[in-house]
mmCIF file of N, CA and C in Angstrom:
data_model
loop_
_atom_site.group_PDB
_atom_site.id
_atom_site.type_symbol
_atom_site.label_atom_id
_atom_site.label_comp_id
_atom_site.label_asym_id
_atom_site.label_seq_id
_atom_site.Cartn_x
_atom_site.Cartn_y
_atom_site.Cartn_z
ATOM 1 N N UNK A 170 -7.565 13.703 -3.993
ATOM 2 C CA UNK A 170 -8.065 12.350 -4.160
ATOM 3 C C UNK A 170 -6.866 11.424 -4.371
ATOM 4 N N UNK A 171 -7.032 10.214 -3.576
ATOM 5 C CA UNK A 171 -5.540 9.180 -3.790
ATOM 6 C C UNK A 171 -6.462 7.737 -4.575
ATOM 7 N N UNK A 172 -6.161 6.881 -4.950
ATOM 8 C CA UNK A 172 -6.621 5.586 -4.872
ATOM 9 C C UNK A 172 -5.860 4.826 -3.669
ATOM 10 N N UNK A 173 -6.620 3.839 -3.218
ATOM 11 C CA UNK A 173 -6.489 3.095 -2.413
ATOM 12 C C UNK A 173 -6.422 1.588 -2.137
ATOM 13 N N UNK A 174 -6.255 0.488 -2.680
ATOM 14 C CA UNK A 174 -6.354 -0.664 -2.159
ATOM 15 C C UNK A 174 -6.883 -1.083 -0.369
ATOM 16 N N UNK A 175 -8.152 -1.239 -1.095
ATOM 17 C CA UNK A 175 -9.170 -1.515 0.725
ATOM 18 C C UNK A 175 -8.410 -2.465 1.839
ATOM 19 N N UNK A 176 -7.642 -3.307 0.851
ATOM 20 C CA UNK A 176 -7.274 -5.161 1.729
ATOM 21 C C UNK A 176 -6.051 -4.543 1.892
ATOM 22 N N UNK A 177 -5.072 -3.873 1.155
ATOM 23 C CA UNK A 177 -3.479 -4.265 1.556
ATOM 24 C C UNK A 177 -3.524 -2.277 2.059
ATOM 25 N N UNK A 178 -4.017 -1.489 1.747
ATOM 26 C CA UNK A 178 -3.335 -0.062 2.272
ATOM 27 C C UNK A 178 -2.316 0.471 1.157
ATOM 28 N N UNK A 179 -2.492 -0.154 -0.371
ATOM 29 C CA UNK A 179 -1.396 0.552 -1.104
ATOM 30 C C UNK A 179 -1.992 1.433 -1.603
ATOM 31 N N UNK A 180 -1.601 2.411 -1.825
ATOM 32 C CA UNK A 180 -2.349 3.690 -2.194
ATOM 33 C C UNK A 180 -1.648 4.414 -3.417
ATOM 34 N N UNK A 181 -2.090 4.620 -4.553
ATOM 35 C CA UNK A 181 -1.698 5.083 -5.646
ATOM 36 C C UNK A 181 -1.926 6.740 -5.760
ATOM 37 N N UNK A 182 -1.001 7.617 -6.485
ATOM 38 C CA UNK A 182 -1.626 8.813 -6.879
ATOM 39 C C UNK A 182 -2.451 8.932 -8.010
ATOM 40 N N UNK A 183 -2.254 9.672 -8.751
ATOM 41 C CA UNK A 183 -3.105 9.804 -10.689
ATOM 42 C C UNK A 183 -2.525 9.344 -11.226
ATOM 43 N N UNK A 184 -3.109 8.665 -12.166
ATOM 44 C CA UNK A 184 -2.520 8.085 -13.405
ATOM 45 C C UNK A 184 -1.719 8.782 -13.711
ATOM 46 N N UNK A 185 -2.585 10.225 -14.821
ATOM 47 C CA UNK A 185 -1.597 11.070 -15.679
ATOM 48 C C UNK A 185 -2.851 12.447 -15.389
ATOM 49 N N UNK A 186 -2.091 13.322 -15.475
ATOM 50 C CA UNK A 186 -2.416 14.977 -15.430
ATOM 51 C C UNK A 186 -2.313 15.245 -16.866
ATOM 52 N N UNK A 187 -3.385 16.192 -17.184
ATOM 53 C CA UNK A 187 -4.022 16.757 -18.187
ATOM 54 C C UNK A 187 -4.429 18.585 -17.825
ATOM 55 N N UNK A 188 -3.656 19.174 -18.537
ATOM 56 C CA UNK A 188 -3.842 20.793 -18.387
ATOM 57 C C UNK A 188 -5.372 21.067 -19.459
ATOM 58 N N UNK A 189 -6.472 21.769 -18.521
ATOM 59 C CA UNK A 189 -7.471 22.123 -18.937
ATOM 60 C C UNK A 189 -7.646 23.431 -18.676
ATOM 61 N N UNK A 190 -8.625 24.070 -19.287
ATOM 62 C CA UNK A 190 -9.024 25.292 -18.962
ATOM 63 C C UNK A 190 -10.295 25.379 -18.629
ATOM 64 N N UNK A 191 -11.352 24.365 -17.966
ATOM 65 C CA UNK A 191 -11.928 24.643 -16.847
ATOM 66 C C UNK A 191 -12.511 23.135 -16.528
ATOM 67 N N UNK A 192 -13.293 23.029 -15.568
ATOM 68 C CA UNK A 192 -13.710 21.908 -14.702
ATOM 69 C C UNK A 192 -14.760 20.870 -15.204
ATOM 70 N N UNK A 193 -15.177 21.680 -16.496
ATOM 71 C CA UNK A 193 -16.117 20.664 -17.355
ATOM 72 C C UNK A 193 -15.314 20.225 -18.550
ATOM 73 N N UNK A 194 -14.078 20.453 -19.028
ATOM 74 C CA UNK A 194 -13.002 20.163 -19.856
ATOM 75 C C UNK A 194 -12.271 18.990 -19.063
ATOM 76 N N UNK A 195 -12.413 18.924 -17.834
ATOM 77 C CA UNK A 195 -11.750 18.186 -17.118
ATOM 78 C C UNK A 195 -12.708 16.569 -17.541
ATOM 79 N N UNK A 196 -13.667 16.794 -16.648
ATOM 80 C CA UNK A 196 -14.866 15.649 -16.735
ATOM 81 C C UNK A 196 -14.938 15.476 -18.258
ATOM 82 N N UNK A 197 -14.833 15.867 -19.484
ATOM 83 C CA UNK A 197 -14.890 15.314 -20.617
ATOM 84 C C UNK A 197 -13.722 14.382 -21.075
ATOM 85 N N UNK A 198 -12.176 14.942 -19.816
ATOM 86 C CA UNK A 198 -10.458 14.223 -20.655
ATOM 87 C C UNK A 198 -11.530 12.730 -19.831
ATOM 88 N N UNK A 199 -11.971 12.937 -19.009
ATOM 89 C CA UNK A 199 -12.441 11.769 -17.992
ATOM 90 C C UNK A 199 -13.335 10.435 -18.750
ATOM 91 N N UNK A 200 -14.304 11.681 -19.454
ATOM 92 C CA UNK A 200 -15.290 10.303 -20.263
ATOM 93 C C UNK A 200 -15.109 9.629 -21.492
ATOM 94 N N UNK A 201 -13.779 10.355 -22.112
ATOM 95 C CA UNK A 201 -13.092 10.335 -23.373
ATOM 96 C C UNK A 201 -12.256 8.984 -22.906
ATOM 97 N N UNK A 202 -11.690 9.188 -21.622
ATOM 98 C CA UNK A 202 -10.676 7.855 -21.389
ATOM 99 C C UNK A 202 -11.401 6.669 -20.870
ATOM 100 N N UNK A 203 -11.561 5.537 -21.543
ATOM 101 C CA UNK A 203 -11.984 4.588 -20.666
ATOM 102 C C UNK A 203 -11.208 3.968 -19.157
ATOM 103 N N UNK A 204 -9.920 4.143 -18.982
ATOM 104 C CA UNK A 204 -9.277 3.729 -18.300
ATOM 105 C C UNK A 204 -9.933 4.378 -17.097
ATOM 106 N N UNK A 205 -10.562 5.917 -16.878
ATOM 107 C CA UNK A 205 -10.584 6.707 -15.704
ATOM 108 C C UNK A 205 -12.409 7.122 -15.280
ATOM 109 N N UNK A 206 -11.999 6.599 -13.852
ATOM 110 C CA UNK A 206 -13.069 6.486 -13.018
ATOM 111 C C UNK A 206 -13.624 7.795 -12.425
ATOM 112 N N UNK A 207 -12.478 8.403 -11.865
ATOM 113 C CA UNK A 207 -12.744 10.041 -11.505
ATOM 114 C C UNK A 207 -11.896 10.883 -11.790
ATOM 115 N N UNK A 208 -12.264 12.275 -11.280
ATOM 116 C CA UNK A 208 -11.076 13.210 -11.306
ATOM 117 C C UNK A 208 -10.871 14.313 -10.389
ATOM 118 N N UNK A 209 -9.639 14.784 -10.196
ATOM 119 C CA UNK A 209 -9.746 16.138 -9.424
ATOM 120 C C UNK A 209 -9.178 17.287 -10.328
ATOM 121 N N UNK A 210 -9.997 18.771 -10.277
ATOM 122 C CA UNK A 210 -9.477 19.342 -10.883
ATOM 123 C C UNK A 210 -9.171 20.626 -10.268
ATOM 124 N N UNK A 211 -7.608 21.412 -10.079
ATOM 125 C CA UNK A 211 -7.408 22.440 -9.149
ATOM 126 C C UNK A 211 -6.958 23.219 -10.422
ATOM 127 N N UNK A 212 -7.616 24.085 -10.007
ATOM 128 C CA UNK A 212 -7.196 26.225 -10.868
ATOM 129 C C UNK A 212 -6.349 26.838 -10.471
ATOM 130 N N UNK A 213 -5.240 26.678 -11.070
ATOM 131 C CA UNK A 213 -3.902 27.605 -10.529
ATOM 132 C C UNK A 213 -3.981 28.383 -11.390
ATOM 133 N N UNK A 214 -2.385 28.906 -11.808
ATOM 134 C CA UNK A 214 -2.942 29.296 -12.846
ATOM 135 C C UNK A 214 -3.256 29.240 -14.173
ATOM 136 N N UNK A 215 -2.829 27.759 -14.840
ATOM 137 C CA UNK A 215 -3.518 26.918 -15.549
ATOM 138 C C UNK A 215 -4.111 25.881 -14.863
ATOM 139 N N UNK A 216 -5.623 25.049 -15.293
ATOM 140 C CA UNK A 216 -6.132 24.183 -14.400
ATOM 141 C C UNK A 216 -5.822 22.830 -14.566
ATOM 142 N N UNK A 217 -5.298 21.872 -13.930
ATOM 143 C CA UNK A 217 -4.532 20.499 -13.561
ATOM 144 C C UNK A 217 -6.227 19.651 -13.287
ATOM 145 N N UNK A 218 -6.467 19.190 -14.424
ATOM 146 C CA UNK A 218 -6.499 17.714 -14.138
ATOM 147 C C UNK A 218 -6.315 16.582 -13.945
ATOM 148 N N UNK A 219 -6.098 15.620 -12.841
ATOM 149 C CA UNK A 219 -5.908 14.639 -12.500
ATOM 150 C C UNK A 219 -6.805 13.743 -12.448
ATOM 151 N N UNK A 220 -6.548 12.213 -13.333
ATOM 152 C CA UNK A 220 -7.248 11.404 -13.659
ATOM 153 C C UNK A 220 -7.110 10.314 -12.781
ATOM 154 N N UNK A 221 -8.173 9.235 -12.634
ATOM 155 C CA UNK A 221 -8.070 8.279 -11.638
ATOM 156 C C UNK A 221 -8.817 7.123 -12.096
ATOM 157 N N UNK A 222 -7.923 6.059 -12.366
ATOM 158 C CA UNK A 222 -8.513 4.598 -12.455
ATOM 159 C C UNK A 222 -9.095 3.748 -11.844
ATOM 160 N N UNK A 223 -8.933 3.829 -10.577
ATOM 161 C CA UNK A 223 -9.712 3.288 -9.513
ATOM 162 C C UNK A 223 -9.319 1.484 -9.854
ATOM 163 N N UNK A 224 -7.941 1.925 -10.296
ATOM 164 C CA UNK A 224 -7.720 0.704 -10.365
ATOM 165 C C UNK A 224 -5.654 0.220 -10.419
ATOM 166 N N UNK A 225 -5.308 -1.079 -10.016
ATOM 167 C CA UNK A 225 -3.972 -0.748 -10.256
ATOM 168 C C UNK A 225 -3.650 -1.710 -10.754
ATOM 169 N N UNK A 226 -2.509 -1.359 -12.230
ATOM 170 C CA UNK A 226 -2.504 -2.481 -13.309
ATOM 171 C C UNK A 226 -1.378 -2.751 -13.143
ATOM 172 N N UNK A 227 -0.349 -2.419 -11.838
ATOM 173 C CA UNK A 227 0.501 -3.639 -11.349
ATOM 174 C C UNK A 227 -0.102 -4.737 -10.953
ATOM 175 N N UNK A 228 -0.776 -4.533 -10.110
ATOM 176 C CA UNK A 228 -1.461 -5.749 -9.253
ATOM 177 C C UNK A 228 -2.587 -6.574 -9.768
ATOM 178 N N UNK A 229 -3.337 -5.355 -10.830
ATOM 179 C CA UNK A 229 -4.464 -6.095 -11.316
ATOM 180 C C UNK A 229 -5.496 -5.997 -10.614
ATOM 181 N N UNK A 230 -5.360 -5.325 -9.478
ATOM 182 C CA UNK A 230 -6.342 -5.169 -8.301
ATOM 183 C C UNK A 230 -7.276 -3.932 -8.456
ATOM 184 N N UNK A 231 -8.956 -3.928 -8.396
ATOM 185 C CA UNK A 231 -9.322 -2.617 -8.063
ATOM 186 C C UNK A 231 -8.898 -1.670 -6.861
ATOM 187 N N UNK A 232 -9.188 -0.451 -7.103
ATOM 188 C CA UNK A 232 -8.536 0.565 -6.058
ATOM 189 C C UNK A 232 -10.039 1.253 -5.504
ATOM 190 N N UNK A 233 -10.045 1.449 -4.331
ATOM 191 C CA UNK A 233 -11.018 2.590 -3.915
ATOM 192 C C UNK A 233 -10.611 3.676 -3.693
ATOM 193 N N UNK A 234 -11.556 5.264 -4.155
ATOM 194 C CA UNK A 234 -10.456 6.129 -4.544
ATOM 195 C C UNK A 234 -11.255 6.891 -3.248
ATOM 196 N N UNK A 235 -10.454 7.950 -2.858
ATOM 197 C CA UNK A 235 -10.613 8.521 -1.265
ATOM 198 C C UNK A 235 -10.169 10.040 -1.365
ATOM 199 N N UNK A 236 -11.323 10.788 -1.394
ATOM 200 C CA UNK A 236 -10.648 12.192 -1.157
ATOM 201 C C UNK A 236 -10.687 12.765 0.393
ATOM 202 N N UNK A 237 -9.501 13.188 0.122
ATOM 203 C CA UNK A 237 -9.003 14.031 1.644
ATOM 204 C C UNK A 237 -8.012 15.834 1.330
ATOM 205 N N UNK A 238 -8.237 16.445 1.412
ATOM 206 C CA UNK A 238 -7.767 18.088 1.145
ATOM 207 C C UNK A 238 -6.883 18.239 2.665
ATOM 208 N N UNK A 239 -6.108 19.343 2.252
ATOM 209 C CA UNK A 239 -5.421 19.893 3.296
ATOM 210 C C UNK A 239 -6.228 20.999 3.198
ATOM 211 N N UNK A 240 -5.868 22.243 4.131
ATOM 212 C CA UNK A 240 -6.166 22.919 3.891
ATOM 213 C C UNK A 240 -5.659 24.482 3.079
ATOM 214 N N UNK A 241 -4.462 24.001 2.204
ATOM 215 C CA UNK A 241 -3.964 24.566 1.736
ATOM 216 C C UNK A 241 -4.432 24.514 -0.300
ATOM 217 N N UNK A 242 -4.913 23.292 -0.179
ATOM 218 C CA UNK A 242 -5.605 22.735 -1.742
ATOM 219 C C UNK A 242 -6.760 23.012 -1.767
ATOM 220 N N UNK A 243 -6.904 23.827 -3.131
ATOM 221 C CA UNK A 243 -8.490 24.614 -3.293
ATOM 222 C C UNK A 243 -8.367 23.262 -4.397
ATOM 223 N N UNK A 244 -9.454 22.401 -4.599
ATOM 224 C CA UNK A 244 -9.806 21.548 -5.340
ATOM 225 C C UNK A 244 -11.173 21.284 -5.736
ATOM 226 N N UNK A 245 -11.755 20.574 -6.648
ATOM 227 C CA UNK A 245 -12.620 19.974 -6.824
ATOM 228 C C UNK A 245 -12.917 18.405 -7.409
ATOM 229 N N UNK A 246 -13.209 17.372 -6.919
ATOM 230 C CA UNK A 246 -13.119 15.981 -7.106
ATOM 231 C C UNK A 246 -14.599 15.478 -7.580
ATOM 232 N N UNK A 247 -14.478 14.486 -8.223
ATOM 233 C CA UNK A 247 -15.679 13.873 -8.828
ATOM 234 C C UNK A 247 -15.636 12.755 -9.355
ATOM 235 N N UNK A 248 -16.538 11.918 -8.933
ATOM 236 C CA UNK A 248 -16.439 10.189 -9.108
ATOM 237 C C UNK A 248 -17.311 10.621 -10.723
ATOM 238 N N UNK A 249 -16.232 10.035 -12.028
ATOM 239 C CA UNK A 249 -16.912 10.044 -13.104
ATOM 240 C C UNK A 249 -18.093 8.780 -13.544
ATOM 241 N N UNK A 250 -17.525 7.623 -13.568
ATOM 242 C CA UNK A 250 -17.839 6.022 -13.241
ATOM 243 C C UNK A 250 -18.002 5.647 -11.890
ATOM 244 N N UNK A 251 -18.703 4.710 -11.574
ATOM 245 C CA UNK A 251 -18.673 3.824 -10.797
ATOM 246 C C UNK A 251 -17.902 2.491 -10.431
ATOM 247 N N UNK A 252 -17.511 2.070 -11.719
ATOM 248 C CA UNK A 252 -16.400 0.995 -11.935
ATOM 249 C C UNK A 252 -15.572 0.800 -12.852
ATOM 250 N N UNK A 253 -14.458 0.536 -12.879
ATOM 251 C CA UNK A 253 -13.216 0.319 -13.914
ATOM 252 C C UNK A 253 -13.754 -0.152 -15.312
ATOM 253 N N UNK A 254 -14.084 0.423 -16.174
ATOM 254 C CA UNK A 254 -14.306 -0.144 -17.671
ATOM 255 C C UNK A 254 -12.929 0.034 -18.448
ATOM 256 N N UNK A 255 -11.733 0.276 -18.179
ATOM 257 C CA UNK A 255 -10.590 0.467 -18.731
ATOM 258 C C UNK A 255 -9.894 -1.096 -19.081
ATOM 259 N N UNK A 256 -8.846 -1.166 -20.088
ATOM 260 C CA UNK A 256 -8.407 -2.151 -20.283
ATOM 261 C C UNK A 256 -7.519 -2.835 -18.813
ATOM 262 N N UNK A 257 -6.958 -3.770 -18.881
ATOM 263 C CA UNK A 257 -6.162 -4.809 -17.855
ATOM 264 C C UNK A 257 -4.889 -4.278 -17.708
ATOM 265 N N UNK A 258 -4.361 -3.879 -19.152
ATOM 266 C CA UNK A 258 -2.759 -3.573 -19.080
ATOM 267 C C UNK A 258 -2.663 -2.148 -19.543
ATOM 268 N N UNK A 259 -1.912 -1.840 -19.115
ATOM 269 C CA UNK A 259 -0.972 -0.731 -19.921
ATOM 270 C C UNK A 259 0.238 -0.290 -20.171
#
């Protein structure tokens, strides 16, 4: 999953990564943060969550967030929110 800016094409990665130990630990770092909209979470061999704002607080601009896999990434992604309830700055 990337974020995206619809109008200009700037495309952000995750905020910040969070080591969990499984995929519903993930969705809770998610509802705990107001800043984050979704997440992806891959099982290596500790599991990487990656958080997503769906939003970018350079610009101030919302982001639309877009998943796309290779086929080398075993993942799982999930829109937590629907819209940015996170603060403006950080």
């Amino acid at each position: 999953m990337h974020q995206k800016d619809p109008e200009t094409g700037k495309t952000l990665d995750a905020n910040r990564a969070v080591t969990v130990g499984h995929i519903s630990d993930c969705a809770q770092v998610c509802l705990n943060d107001p800043a984050c909209t979704g997440v992806t979470y891959r099982r290596t061999t500790v599991g990487q969550c990656l958080t997503y704002a769906g939003y970018d607080f350079e610009t101030g601009r919302p982001m639309g967030l877009a998943i796309s896999y290779s086929s080398e990434i075993k993942a799982t992604s999930a829109l937590v929110r629907a819209w940015f309830q996170g603060p403006t700055c950080q």
